[in-house]
PDB file of C-alpha atoms in Angstrom:
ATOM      1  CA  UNK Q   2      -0.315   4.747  -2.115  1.00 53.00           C
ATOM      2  CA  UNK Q   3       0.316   4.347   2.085  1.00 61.00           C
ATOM      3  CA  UNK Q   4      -1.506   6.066   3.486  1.00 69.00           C
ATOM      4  CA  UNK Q   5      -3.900   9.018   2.696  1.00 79.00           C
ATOM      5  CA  UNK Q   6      -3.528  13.061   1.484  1.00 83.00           C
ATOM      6  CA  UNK Q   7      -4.425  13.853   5.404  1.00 87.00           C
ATOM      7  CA  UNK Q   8      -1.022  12.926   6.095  1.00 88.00           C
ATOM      8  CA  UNK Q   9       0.458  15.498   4.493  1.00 91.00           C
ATOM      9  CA  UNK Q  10      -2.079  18.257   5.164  1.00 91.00           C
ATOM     10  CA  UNK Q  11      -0.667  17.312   8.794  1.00 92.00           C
ATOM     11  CA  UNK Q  12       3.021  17.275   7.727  1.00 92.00           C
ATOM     12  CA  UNK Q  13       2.485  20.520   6.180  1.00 93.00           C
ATOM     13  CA  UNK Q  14       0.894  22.035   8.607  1.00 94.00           C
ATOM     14  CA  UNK Q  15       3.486  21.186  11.255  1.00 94.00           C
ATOM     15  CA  UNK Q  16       5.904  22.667   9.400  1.00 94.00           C
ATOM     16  CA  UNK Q  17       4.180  25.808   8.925  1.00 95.00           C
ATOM     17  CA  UNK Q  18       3.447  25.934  12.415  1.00 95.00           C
ATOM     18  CA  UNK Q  19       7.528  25.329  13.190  1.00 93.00           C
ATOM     19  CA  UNK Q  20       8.949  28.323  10.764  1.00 93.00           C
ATOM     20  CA  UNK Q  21       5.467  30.244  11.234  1.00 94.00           C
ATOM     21  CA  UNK Q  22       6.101  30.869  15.372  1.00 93.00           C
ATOM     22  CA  UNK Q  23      10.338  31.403  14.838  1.00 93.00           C
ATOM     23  CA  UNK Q  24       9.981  33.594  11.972  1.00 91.00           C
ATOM     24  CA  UNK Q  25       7.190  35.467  13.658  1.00 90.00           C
ATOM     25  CA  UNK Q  26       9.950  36.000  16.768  1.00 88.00           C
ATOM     26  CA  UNK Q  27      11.930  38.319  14.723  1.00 89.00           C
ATOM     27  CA  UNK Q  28       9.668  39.622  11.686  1.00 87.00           C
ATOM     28  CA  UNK Q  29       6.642  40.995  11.195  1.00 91.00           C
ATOM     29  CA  UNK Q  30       3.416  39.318  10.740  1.00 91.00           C
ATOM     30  CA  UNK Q  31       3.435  38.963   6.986  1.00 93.00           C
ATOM     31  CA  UNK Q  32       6.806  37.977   6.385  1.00 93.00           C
ATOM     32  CA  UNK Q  33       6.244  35.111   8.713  1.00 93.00           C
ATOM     33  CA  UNK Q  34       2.959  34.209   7.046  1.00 94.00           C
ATOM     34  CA  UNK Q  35       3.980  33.862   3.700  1.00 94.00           C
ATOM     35  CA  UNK Q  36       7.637  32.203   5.079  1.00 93.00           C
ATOM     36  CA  UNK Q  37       5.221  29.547   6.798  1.00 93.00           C
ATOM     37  CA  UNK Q  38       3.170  28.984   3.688  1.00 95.00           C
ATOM     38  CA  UNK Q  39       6.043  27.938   1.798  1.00 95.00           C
ATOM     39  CA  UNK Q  40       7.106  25.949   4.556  1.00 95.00           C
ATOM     40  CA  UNK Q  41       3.797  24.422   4.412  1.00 95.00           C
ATOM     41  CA  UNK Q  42       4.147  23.805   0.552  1.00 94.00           C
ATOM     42  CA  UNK Q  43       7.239  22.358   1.102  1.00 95.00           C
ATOM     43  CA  UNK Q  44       6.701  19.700   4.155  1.00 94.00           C
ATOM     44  CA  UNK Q  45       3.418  18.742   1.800  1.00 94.00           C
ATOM     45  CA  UNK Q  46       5.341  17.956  -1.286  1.00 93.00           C
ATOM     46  CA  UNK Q  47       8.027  15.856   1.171  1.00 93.00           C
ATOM     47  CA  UNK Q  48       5.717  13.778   3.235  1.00 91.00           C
ATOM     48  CA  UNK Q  49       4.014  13.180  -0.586  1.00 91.00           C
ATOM     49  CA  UNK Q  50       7.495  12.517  -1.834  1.00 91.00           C
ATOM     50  CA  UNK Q  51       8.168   9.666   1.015  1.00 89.00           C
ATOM     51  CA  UNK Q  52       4.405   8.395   0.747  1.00 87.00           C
ATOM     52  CA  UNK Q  53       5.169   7.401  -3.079  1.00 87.00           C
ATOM     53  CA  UNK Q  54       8.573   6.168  -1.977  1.00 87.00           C
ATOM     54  CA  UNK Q  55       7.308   3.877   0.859  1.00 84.00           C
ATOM     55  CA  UNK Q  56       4.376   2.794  -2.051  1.00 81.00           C
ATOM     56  CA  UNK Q  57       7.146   1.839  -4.134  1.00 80.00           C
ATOM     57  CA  UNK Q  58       9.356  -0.191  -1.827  1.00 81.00           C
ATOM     58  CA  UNK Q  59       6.399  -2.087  -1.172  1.00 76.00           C
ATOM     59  CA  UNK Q  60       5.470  -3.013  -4.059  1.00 73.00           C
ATOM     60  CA  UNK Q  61       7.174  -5.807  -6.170  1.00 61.00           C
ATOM     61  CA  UNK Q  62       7.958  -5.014 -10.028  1.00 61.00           C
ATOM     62  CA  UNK Q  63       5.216  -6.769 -11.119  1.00 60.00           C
ATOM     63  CA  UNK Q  64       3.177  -4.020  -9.570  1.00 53.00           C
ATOM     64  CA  UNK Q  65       1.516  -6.918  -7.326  1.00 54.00           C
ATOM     65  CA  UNK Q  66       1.200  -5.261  -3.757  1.00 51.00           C
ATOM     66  CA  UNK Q  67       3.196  -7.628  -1.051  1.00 50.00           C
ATOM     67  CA  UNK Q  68       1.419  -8.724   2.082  1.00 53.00           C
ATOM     68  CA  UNK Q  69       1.759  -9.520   5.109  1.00 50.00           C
ATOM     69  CA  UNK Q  70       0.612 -13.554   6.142  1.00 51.00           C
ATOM     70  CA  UNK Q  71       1.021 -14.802   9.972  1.00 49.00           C
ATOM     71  CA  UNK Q  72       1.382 -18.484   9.571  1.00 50.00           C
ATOM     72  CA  UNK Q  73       1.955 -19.805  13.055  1.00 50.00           C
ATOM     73  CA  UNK Q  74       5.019 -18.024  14.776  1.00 46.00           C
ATOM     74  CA  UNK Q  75       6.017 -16.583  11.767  1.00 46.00           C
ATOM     75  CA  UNK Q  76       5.219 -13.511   9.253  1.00 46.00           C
ATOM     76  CA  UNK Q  77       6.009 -14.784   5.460  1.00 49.00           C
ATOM     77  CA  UNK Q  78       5.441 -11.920   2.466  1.00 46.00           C
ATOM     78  CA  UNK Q  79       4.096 -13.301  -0.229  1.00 52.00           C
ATOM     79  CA  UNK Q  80       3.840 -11.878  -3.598  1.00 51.00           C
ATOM     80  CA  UNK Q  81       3.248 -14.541  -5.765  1.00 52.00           C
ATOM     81  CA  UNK Q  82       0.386 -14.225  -8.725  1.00 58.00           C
ATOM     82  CA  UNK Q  83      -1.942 -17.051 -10.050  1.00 58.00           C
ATOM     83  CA  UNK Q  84      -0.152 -17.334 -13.124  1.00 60.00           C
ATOM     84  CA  UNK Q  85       3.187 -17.790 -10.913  1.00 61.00           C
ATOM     85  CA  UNK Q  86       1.250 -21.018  -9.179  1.00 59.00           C
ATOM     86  CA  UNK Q  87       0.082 -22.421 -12.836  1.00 64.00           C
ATOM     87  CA  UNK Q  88       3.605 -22.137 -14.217  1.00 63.00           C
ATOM     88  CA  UNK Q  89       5.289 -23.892 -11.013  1.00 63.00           C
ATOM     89  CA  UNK Q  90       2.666 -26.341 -11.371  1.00 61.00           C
ATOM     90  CA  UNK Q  91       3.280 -26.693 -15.003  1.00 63.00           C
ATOM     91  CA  UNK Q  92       7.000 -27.122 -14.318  1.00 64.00           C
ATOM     92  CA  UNK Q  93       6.815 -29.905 -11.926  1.00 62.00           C
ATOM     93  CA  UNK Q  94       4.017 -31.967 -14.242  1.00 64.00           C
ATOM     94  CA  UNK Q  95       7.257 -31.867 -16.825  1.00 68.00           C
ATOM     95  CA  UNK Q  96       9.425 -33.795 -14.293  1.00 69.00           C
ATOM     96  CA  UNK Q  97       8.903 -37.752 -14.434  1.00 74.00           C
ATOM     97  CA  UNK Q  98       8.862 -39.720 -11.199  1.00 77.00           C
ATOM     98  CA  UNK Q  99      12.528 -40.176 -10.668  1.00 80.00           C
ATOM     99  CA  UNK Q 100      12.890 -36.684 -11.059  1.00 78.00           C
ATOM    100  CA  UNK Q 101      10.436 -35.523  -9.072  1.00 77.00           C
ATOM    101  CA  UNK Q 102      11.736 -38.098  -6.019  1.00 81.00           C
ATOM    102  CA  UNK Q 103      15.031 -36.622  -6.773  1.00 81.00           C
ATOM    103  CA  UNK Q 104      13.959 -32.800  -6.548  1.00 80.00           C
ATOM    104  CA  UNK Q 105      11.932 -33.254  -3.328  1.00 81.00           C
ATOM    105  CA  UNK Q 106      14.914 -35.359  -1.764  1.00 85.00           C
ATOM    106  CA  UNK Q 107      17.622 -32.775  -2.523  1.00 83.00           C
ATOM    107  CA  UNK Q 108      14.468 -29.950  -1.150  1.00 82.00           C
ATOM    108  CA  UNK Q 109      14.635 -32.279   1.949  1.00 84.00           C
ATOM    109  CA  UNK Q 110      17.921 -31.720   2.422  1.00 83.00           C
ATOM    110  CA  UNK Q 111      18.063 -28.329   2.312  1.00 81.00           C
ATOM    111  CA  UNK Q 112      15.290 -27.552   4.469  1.00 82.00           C
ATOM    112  CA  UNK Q 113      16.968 -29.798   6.918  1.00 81.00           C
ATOM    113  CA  UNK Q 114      20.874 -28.329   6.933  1.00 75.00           C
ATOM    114  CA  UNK Q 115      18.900 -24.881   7.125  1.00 66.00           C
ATOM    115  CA  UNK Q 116      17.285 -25.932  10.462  1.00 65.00           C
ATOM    116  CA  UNK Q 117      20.509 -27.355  12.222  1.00 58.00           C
TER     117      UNK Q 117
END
């Protein structure tokens, strides 16, 4: 999960802080207390809530964590598993040689109308 339970021991406590000092303007000590510990319970549970949502968006379905590679000027995610590699490999040892010059001509082509 991003990040670590520090995070929302902070979060929490910033909230309790927040309703802790205006409740405390206008009720007595204990009222604000316990009003700022379930603030505190609350901004916990939320920053935990968007940790495991920000875990999740960054994940792919697979459950195979996505990463970050710099590859010259540019940042490409990549995702892809072993057994993704073997089957593309296995895939393009079913193509004959015609095929194969066919495929990487039409590739060609795209890469090159993408560019313009």
């Amino acid at each position: 999960m991003a990040g670590t339970g520090l995070i929302n021991v902070i979060f929490g406590f910033i909230g309790f802080l927040i309703v802790f000092v205006s409740a405390y303007t206008n009720n007595s000590l204990l009222t604000s207390m316990i009003r700022g510990l379930i603030s505190f319970v609350s901004f916990f549970i939320i920053a935990y809530l968007f940790r495991w949502m920000f875990h999740y968006i960054m994940s792919d379905p697979k459950g195979n964590t996505m990463t970050m590679e710099k590859t010259g000027s540019k940042n490409l995610v990549t995702n892809q598993t072993q057994a993704d590699l073997t089957h593309i490999k296995d895939s393009i040892d079913l193509l004959n040689d015609e095929e194969a010059e066919l495929a990487a001509r039409y590739i060609r082509e795209m890469l090159n109308e993408k560019e313009k």
